[in-house]
Short mmCIF file of C-alpha atoms and ligand atoms in Angstrom, two decimals:
data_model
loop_
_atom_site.label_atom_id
_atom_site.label_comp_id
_atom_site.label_asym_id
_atom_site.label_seq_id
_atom_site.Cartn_x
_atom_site.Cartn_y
_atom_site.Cartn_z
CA UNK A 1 -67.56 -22.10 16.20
CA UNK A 2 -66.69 -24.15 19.63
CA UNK A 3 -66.71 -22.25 22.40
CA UNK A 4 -63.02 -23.03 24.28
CA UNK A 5 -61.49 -21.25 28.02
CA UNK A 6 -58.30 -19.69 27.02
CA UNK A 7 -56.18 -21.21 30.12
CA UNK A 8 -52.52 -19.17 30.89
CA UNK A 9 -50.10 -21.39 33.18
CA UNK A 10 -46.73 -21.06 33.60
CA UNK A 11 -46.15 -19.09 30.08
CA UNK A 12 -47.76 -21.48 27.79
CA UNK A 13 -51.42 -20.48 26.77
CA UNK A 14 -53.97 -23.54 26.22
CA UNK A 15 -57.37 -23.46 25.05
CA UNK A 16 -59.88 -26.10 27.09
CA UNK A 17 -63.18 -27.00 24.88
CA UNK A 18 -66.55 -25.85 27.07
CA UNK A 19 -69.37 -28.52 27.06
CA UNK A 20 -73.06 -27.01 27.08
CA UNK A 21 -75.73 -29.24 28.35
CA UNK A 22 -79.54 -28.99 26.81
CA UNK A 23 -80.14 -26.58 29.79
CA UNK A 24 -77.81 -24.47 29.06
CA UNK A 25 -75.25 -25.81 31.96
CA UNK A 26 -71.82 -24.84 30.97
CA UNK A 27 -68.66 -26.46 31.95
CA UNK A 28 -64.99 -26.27 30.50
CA UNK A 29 -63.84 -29.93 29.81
CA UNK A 30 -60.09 -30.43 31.42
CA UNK A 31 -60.28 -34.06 30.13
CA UNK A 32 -56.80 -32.95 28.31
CA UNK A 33 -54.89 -30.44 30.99
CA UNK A 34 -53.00 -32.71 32.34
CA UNK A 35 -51.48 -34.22 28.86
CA UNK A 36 -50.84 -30.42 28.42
CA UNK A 37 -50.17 -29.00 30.89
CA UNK A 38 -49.02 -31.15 33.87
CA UNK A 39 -51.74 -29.76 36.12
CA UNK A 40 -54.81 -31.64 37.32
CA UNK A 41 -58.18 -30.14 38.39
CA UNK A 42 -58.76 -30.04 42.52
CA UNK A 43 -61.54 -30.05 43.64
CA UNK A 44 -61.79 -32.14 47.09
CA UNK A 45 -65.96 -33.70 47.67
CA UNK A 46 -65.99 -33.45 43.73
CA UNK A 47 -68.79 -30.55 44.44
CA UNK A 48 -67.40 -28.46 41.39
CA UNK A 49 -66.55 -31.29 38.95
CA UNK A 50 -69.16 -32.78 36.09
CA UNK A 51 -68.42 -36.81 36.67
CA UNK A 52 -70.25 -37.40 33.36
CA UNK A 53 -72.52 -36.18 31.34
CA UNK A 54 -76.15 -37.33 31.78
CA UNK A 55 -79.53 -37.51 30.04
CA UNK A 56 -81.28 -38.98 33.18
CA UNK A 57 -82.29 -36.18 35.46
CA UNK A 58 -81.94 -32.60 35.62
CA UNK A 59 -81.80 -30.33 38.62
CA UNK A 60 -81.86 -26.82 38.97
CA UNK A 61 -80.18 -26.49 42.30
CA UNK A 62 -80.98 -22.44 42.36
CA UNK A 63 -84.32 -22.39 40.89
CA UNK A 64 -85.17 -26.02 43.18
CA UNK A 65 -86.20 -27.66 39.69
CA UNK A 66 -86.02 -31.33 39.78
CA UNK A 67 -87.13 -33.06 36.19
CA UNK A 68 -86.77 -36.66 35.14
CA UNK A 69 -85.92 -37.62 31.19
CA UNK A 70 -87.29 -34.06 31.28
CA UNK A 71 -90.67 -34.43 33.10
CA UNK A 72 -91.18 -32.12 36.34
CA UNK A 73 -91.30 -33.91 39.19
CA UNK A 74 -94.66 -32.38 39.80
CA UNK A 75 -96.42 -33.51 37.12
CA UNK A 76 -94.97 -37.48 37.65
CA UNK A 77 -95.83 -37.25 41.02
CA UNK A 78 -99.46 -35.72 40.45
CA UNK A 79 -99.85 -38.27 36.96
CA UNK A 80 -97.29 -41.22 37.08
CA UNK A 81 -96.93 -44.11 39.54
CA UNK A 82 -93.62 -45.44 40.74
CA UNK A 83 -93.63 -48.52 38.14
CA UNK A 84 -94.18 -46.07 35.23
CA UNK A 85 -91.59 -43.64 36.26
CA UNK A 86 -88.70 -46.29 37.11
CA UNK A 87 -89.70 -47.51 33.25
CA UNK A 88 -89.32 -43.96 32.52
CA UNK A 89 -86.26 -43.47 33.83
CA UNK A 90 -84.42 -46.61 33.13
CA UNK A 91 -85.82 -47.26 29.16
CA UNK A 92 -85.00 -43.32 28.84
CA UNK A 93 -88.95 -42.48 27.66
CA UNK A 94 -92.24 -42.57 28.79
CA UNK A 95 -93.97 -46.15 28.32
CA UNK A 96 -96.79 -47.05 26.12
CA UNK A 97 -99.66 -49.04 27.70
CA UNK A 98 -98.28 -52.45 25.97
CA UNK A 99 -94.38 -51.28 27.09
CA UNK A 100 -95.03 -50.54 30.94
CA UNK A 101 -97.32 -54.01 30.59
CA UNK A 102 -94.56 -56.14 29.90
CA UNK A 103 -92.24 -54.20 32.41
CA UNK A 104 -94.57 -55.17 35.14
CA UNK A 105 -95.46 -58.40 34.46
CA UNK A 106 -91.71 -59.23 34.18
CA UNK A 107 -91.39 -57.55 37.80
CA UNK A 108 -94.16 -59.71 39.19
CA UNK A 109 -92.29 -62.89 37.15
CA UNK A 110 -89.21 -62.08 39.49
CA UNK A 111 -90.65 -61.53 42.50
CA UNK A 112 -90.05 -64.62 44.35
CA UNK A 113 -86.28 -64.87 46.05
CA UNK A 114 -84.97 -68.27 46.37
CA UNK A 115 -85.07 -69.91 49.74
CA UNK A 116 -81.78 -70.10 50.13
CA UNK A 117 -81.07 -66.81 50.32
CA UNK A 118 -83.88 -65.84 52.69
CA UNK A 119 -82.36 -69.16 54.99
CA UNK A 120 -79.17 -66.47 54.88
CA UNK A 121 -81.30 -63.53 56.14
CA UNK A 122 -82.35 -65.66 58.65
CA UNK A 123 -78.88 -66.15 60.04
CA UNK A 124 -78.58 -62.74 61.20
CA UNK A 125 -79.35 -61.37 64.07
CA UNK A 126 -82.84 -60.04 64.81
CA UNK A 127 -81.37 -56.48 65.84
CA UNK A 128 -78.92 -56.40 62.80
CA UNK A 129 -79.26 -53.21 60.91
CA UNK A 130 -81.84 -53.36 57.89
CA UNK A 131 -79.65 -51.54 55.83
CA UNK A 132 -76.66 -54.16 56.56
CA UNK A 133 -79.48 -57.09 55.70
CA UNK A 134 -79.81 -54.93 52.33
CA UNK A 135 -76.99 -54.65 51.27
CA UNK A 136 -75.57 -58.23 51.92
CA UNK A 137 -78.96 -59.56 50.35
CA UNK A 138 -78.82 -57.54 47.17
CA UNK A 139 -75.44 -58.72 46.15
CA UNK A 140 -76.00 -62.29 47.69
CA UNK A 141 -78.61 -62.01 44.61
CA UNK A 142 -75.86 -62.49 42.20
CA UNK A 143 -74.97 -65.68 43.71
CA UNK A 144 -78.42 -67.15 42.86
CA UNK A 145 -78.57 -65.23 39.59
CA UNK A 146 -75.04 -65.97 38.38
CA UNK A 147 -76.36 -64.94 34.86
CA UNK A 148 -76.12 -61.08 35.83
CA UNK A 149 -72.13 -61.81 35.95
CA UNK A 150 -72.23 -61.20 32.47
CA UNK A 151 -72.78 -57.62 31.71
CA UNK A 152 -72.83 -57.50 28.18
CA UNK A 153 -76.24 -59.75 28.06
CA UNK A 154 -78.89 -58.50 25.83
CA UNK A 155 -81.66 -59.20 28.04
CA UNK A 156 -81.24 -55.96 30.12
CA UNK A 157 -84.93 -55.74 30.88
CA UNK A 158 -85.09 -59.28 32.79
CA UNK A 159 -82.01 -58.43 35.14
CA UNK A 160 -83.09 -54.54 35.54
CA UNK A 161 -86.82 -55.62 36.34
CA UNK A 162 -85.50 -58.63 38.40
CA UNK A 163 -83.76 -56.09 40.65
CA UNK A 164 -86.66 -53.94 41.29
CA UNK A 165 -88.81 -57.09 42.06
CA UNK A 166 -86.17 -58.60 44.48
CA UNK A 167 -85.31 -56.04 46.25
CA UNK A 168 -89.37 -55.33 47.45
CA UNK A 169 -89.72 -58.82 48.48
CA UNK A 170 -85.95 -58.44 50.01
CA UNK A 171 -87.21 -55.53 52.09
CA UNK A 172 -89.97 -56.77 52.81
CA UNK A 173 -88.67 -60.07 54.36
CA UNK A 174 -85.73 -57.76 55.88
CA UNK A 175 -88.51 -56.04 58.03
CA UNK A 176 -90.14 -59.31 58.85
CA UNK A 177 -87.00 -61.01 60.24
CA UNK A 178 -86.81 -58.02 62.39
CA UNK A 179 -89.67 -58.45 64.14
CA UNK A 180 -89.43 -62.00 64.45
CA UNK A 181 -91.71 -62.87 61.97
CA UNK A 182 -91.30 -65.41 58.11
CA UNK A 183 -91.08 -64.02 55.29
CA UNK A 184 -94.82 -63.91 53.29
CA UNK A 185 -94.64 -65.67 50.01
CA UNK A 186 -95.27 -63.49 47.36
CA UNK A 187 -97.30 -65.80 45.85
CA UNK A 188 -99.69 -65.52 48.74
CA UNK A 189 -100.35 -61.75 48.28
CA UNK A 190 -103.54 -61.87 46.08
CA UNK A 191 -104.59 -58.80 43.38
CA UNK A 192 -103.37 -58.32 39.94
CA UNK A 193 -99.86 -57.18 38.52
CA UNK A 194 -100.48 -53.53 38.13
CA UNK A 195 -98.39 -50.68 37.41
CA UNK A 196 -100.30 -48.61 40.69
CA UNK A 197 -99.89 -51.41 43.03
CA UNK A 198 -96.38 -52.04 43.46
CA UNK A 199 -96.83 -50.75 46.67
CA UNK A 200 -99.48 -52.30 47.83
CA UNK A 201 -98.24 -55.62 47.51
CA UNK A 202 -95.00 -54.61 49.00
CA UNK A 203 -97.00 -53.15 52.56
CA UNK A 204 -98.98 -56.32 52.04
CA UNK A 205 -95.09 -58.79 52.28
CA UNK A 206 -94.40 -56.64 55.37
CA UNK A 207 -97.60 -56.38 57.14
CA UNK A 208 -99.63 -59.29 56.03
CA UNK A 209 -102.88 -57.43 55.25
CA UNK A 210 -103.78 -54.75 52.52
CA UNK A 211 -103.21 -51.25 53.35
CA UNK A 212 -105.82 -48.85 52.33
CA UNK A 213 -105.59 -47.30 48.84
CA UNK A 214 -104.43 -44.42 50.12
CA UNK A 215 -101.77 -45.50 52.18
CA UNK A 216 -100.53 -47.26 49.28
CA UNK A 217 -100.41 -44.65 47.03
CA UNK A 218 -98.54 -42.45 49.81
CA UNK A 219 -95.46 -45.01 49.79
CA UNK A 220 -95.80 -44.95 45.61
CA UNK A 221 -95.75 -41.18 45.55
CA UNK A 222 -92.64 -41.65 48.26
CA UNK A 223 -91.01 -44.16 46.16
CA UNK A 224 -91.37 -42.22 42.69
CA UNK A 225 -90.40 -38.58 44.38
CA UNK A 226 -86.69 -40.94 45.70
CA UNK A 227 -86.40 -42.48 42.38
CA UNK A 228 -83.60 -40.68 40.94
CA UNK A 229 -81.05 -37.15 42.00
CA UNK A 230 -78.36 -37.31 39.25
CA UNK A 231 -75.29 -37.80 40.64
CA UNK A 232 -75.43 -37.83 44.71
CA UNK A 233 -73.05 -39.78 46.54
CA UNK A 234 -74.97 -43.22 46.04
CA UNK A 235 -75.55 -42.98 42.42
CA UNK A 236 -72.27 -41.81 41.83
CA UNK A 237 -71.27 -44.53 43.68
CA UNK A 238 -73.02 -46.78 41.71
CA UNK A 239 -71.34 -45.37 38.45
CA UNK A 240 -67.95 -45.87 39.82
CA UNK A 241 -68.50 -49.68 40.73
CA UNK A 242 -69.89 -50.14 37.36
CA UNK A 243 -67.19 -48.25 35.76
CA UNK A 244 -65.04 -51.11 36.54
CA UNK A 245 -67.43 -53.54 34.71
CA UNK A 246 -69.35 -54.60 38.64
CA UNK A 247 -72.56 -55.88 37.53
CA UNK A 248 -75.43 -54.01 38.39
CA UNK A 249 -76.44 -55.96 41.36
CA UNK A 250 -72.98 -55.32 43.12
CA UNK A 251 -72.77 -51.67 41.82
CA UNK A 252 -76.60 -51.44 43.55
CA UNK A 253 -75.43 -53.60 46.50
CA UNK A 254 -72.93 -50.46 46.86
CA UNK A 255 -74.87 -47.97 46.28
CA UNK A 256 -77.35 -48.96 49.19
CA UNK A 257 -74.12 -48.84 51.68
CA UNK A 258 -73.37 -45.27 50.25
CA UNK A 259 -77.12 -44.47 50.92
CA UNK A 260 -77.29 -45.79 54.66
CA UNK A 261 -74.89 -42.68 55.87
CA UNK A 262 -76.98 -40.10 57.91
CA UNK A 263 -75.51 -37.46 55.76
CA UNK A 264 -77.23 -39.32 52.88
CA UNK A 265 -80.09 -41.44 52.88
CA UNK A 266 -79.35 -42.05 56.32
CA UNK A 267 -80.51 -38.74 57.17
CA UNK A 268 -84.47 -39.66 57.28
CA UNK A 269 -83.68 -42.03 60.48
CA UNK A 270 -81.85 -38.92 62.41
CA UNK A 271 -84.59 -36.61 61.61
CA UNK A 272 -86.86 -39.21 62.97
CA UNK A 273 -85.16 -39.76 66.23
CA UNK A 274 -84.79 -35.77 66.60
CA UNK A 275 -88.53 -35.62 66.66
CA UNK A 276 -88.80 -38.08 68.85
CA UNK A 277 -86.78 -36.62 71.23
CA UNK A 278 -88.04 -33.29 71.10
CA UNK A 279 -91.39 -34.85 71.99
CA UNK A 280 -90.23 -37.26 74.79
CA UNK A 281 -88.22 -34.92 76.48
CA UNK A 282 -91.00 -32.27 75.71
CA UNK A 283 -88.02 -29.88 73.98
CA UNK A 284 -89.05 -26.15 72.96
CA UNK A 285 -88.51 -26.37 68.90
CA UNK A 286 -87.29 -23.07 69.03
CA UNK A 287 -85.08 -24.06 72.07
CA UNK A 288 -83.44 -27.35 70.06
CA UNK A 289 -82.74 -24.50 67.02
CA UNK A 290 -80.92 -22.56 69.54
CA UNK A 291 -78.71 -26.17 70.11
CA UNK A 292 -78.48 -26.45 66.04
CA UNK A 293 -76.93 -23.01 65.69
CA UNK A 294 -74.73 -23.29 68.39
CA UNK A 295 -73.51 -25.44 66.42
CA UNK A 296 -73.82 -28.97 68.82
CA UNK A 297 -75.55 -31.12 66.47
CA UNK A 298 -77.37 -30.56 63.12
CA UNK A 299 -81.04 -29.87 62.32
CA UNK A 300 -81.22 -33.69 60.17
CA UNK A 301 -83.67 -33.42 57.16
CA UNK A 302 -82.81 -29.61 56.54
CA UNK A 303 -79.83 -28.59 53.98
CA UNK A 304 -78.80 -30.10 50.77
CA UNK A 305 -75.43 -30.65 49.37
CA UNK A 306 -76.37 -28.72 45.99
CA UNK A 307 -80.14 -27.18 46.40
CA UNK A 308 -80.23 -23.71 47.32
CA UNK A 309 -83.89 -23.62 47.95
CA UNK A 310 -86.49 -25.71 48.80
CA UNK A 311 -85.91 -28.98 47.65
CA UNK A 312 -89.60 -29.39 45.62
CA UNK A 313 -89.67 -33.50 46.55
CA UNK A 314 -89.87 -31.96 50.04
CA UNK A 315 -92.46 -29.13 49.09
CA UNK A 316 -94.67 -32.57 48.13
CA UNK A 317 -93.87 -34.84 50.59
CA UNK A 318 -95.30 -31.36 53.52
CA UNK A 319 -98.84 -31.30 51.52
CA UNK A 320 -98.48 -35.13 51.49
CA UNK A 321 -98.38 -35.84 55.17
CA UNK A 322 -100.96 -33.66 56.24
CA UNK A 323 -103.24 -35.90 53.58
CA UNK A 324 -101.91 -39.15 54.54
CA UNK A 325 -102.42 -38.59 57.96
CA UNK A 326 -106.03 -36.86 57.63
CA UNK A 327 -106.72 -40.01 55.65
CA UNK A 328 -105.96 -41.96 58.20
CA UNK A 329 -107.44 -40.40 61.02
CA UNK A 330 -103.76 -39.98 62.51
CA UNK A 331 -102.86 -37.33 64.38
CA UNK A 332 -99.13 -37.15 65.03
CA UNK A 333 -97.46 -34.58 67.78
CA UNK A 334 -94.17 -35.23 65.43
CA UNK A 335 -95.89 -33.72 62.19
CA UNK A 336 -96.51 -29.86 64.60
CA UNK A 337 -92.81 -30.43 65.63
CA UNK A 338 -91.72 -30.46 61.95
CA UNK A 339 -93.99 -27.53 60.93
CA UNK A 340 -92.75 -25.23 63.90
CA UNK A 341 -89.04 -26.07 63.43
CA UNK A 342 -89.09 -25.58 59.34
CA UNK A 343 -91.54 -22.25 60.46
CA UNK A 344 -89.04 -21.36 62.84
CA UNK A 345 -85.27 -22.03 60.89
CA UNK A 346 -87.24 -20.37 57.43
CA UNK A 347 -87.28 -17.39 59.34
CA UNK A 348 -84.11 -17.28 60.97
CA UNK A 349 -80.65 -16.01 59.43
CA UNK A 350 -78.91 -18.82 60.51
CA UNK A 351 -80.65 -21.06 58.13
CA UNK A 352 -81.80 -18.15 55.57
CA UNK A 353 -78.05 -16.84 54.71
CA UNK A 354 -76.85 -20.64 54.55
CA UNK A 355 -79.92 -20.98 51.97
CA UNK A 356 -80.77 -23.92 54.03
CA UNK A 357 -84.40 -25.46 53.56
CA UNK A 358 -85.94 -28.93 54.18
CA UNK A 359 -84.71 -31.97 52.11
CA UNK A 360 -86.80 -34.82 51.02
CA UNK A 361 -85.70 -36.38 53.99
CA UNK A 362 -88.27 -33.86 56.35
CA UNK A 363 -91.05 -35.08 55.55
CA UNK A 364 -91.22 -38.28 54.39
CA UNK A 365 -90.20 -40.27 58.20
CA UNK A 366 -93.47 -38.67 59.05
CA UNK A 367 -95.24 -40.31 56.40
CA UNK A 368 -93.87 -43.76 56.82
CA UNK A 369 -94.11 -44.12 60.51
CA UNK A 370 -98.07 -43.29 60.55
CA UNK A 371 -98.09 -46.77 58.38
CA UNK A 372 -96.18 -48.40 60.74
CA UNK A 373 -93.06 -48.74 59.37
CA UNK A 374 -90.85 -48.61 61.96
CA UNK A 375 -87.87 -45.61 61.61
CA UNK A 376 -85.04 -48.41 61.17
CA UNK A 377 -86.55 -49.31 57.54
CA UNK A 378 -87.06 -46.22 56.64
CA UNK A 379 -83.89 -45.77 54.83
CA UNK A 380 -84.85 -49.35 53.44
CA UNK A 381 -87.85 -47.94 52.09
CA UNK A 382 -85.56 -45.22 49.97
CA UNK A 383 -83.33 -47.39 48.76
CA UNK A 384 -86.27 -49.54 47.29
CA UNK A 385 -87.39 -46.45 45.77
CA UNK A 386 -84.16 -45.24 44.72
CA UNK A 387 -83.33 -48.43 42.76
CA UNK A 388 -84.80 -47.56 39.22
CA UNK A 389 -82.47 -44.31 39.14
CA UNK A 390 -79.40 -46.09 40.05
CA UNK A 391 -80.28 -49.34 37.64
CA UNK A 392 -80.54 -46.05 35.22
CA UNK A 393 -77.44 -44.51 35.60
CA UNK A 394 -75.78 -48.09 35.70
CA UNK A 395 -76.81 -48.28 32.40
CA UNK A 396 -75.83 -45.12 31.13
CA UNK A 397 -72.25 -45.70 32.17
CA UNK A 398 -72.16 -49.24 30.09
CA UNK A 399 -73.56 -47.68 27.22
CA UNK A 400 -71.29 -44.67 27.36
CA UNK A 401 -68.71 -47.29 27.19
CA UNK A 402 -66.66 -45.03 29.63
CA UNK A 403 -63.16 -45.66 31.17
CA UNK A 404 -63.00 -46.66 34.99
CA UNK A 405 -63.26 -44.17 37.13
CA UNK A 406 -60.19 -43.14 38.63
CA UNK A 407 -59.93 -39.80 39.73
CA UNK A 408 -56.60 -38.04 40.89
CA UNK A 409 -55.25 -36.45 43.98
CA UNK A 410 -52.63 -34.31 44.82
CA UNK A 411 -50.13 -36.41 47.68
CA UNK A 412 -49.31 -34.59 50.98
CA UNK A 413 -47.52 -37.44 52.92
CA UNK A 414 -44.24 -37.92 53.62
CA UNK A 415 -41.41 -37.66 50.92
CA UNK A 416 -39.52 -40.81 50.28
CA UNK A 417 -38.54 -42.06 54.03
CA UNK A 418 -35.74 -44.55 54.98
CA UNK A 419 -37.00 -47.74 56.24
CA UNK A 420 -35.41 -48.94 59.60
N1 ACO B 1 -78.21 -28.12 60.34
C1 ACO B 1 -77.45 -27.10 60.77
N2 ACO B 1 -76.49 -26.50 60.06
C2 ACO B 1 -76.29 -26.95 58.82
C3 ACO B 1 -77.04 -28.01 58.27
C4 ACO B 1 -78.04 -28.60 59.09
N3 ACO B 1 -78.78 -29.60 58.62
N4 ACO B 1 -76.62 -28.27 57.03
C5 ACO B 1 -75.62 -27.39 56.78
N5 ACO B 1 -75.42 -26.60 57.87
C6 ACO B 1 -74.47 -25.49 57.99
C7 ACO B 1 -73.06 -25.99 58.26
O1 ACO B 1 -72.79 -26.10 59.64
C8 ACO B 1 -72.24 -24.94 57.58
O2 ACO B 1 -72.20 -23.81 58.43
P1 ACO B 1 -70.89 -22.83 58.41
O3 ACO B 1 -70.91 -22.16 57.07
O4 ACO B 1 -71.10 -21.93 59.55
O5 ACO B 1 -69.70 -23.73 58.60
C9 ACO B 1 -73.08 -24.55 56.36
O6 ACO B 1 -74.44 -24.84 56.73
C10 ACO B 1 -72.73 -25.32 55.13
O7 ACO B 1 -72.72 -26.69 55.50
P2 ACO B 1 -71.91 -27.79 54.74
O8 ACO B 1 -71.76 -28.98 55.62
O9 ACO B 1 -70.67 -27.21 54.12
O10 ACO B 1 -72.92 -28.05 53.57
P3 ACO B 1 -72.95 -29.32 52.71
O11 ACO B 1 -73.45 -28.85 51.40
O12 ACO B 1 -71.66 -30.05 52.72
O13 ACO B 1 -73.98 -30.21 53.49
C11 ACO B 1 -75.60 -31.75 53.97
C12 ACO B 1 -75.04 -30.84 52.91
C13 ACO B 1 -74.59 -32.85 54.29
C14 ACO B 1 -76.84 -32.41 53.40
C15 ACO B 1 -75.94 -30.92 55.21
O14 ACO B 1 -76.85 -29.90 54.91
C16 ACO B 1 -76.45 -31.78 56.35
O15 ACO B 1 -75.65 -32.35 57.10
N6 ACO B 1 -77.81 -31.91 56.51
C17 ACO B 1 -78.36 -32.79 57.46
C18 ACO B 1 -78.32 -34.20 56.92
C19 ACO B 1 -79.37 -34.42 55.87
O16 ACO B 1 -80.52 -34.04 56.03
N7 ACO B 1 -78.96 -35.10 54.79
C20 ACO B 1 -79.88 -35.47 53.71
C21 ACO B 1 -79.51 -34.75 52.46
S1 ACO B 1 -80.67 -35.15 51.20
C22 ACO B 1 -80.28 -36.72 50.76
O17 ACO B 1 -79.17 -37.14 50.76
C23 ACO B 1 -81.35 -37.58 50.43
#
């Protein structure tokens, strides 16, 4: 028999179905308590309310499991590339040979970006925020692509794999224009269409020369680890564009301005300029923790809004950097910094009874700055990785065939004033 909540409210007794999820997740469905009862649900920041219900990702916020289409995100990240796993998470199952073939060669058909919309780029100004470029670029897109208008086309695969491909030659030209420099034709970047070397064409569009293998595969494993979180603020914010029949571009184009917030994906550039200014200013670590529980500004890169351990994309991304960097003959004073604060706040109460740990965010500045990237494009860099999980939950809300998202509120203003 269906398991229901037995709900009392002013007398009248309702029973509200409970939904299970496949790992075990429990929630009671008030879909109908308001045609009941009169009553909505509050619950302000949404942090107690199931939006949807999702076969994309699942995270165990307690346990700090993170699995895509049900894959740990240890295994993808020790086995997969980023190609394979955005195929993974946006056709819903792991690709054949001949499957993740196609996908790429339709991603290396799209690369190009008409002129006229790099002319555009090149109209704004040199210091204009990356993530502003992004996000204009992404849905200028649909102007060139008109056919993406029409979201009930068949041909899913070309505008889904025309996204990904843009938006790498997008950021790519994005960093360019920011240090004064053209675009690099993607048909000038030899090497063949690969599943493994995504990234390495897209360092060779910014740079203009071939990173080493292993730098390469450092950005892939960065890209794949940021490729999906179920519903955070950005993908949800996808959902709800799309809910409201957006096409994908302009539901991604939103998504990216939902990422750039420093409480978001934002977060990666504070952490960066923390560093930096514990090293410039030659800060004690332990005396800058002092500042954090005082409470003047926040430790960026450490918390998350639902794990309650440590986040494993950041467990990854620690190992990762000491690699890249050894690889590379780097030695950073930033990477000691990180160690001794996370050393430091895992050992403090502060941090320990507030269960808070480092995010993906922690690491992965470190990472991208000893390939030059400059912090600015940083959050760039996630949103290009992030794009396969919000083209996947874009598609999940079409083909739940959903209503528009509309949640409630409850009104606190003023009560019907007199206009003078
Ligand atoms: N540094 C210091 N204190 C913190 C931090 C932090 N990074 N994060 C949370 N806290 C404290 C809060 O001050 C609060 O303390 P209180 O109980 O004494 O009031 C408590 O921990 C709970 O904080 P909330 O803000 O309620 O927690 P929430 O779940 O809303 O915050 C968030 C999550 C926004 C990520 C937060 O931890 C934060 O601001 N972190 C820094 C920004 C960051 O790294 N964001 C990236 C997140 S991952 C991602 O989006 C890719």
């Amino acid at each position: 028999m269906a398991r229901t909540a037995t709900l009392n409210i002013d007398g009248k007794t309702i029973e509200l179905p409970i939904t299970e999820g496949s790992e075990g997740e429990l929630a009671v469905d008030v879909t109908k308590l308001r045609d009941q009862t009169g009553y909505i649900t509050l619950d302000p920041g949404y942090r107690n309310t199931g939006s949807c219900v999702s076969d994309i990702t699942f995270i165990d916020a307690e346990k700090g499991i993170l699995r895509y289409r049900g894959f740990p995100i240890e295994e993808l990240a020790e086995k997969s590339s980023f190609l394979e796993t955005a195929s993974l998470l946006i056709h819903g199952k792991q690709p054949s040979a001949e499957e993740l073939n196609t996908f790429v060669n339709l991603i290396a058909k799209h690369t190009p970006v008409n002129p006229g919309l790099l002319n555009i780029l090149k109209g704004f100004p040199q210091e204009a925020s990356p993530m502003a470029m992004l996000s204009a670029c992404i849905n200028g897109l649909c102007g060139y692509h008109p056919e993406v208008l029409d979201i009930e086309r068949k041909d899913f695969d070309e505008t889904s794999s025309k996204l990904i491909a843009k938006v790498r030659t997008l950021a790519a030209a994005i960093y360019r224009h920011s240090v004064g420099k053209p675009a690099i034709e993607p048909a000038d970047i030899p090497g063949p269409a690969k599943a493994g070397n995504y990234t390495a064409k897209f360092l060779q569009m910014m740079f203009g020369e071939a990173p080493k293998p292993e730098v390469a595969r450092a950005l892939d494993l960065i890209f794949l680890l940021h490729a999906d979180h179920e519903q955070n603020c950005s993908a949800s914010t996808c959902r709800m564009v799309g809910s409201s029949h957006a096409n994908l571009f302009a539901s991604c184009a939103a998504a990216v301005c939902a990422l750039w917030g420093p409480l978001h994906g934002g977060a990666n550039v504070e952490i960066m300029n923390q560093l930096e200014q514990i090293h410039k200013d030659g800060i004690d670590p332990d005396d800058f923790l002092k500042g954090v529980k005082e409470k003047k500004y926040r430790l960026f890169g450490f918390g998350h809004p639902i794990y309650r351990n440590y986040d494993p994309r950041a467990r990854i991304l620690s190992k990762a950097a000491e690699d890249v960097l050894a690889s590379m003959n780097v030695s950073d004073p930033l990477l000691k910094i990180a160690r001794r604060l996370e050393q430091v706040a895992l050992a403090d109460d502060y941090f320990v009874s507030r269960k808070l740990y480092p995010n993906v965010d922690f690491y992965s500045g470190i990472i991208m700055r000893a390939m030059g990237v400059p912090t600015e494009m940083f959050t760039v860099l996630f949103a290009v990785g992030r794009m396969p999980g919000w083209i996947a939950q874009w598609k999940e809300v079409r083909d739940q065939k959903g209503k528009i998202y509309r949640p409630r509120q409850i009104y606190t203003g003023p009560v019907n004033q007199t206009y003078a």
